[in-house]
Amino acid sequence: MYNSSICSFMFSTNILQPRMVIARLSCTLKTHQNVRIGHCTKVPRNVNMEKLQHGYLFPEFVHGLSTATGYKGYGPEQGEKALRKAISVTFYKDLGIKPSEVFVSDGAQCDITRLQLLMGPNLKIAVQDPSFPAYIDSSVIIGQAGKFVDKAGKYKNIEYMTCGPQSDFFPDLPTISRTELIFFNSPNNPTGHAATRKQLEQLVDFAKVNGSIIIFDSAYSAYITDDSPKSIYEIPGAREVAIEVSSFSKFAGFTGVRLGWTVVPEELLYSNGFPVVHDFNRIMCTCFNGASNIAQAGGLACLSPEGLRAMQTLVDYYMENARILVDALTSLGLTVYGGKNAPYVWVHFPGSKSWNVFAEILEKTHIITVPGSGFGPGGEEYIRISAFGQRDSIIEASKRLKYLIYQEQN
């Protein structure tokens, strides 16, 4: 049922050596007739990964679990084959993503930390400002961020890419310093902006020129309602520069159940030509015992025709909630972003501290929002309001917010 040597065979010297040589040659050879030149990033391989010997111990002697009668517990760390295939077919149809490039996990946030562990401390990262705080926190923990500068509200060694309304929520790439890793979230959490095709083409080109790797977080992609790409791999050349993480939490109601995935294309290479996918496979085998069998069964059910219809119904429900919030807040003259391609709204309170706005709303309406400064310095005058919840609760929250803001305005 399962390949018992799934970790060990990927790291066998006899298997890897020819592929490594070919990969390295493809990065160093000059253009020549009938020779395919592969793109190498400038991201060096974590030297600590090179010190590992052989494969991770336990998958090497679990042949008994590879048959239907012998199966008793742990499945493959990379995820059940049926689910990996279903993810590749459902979300990456016609994009060339193979099931073997899909790694099922216990969620996108956990994979972000594993990717930081994979890359090691000697790299510099760029993040959107504002953006999901896990990118920065994991960078701090792994040792990439440097000291925190109180006056600026930023870490010294992190490149903060301003993504506010003044720049159409996309960084001015020519002004961004080169970093090895670029964390990019679309639709962005918290602004709700989904990057356009043209913007993502610029991002991929930027990564190629700089030799960077993009960590693309598409956790909210199911909520995109316009023609913005739902995957970075819709952009030509992205397989050579990007890793994508995603999750069942937001569009299948799996929050707390914990199920997600990461895609690492075979074409993604370190500066020395070594395929990143092999090292990430080792990270999964060493640091993870596989997603819950029950959660994976649920994920597979979600990707059936009936499951997909049910998920779309859920997505539509939350997007209607978001519309209610947008209508309520804009009717008071507030500037509101999001709610179109994401199930939350990003509300501007000019001249206000986000924690003060959060505290006042909580005290006077008993509604929990999220202070924008928690997403980076660029979120200081904003709060994020989620559209997740029952319809009657969203309607009641909208009424309370309207009343509070109307009282403040008058």
CSV table of C-alpha atoms in Angstrom, one decimal, residues 95 170 194-204 226-236:
chain,number,residue,atom,x,y,z
A,95,LEU,CA,0.0,23.8,-14.2
A,170,PHE,CA,2.1,45.7,-4.2
A,194,ALA,CA,-5.2,39.5,-4.4
A,195,ALA,CA,-2.1,40.2,-6.6
A,196,THR,CA,-2.9,40.6,-10.3
A,197,ARG,CA,-1.4,38.5,-13.0
A,198,LYS,CA,0.8,41.4,-14.1
A,199,GLN,CA,2.0,41.9,-10.5
A,200,LEU,CA,2.9,38.3,-10.0
A,201,GLU,CA,4.7,38.2,-13.3
A,202,GLN,CA,6.8,41.1,-12.0
A,203,LEU,CA,7.4,39.2,-8.8
A,204,VAL,CA,8.6,36.1,-10.6
A,226,ASP,CA,-11.9,38.1,-10.0
A,227,ASP,CA,-9.4,36.8,-12.5
A,228,SER,CA,-6.4,37.2,-10.2
A,229,PRO,CA,-4.2,34.0,-10.1
A,230,LYS,CA,-5.0,31.5,-7.4
A,231,SER,CA,-1.5,29.9,-7.6
A,232,ILE,CA,1.9,31.3,-8.3
A,233,TYR,CA,2.4,28.5,-10.7
A,234,GLU,CA,0.0,30.1,-13.1
A,235,ILE,CA,2.9,32.4,-13.9
A,236,PRO,CA,5.4,31.1,-16.4
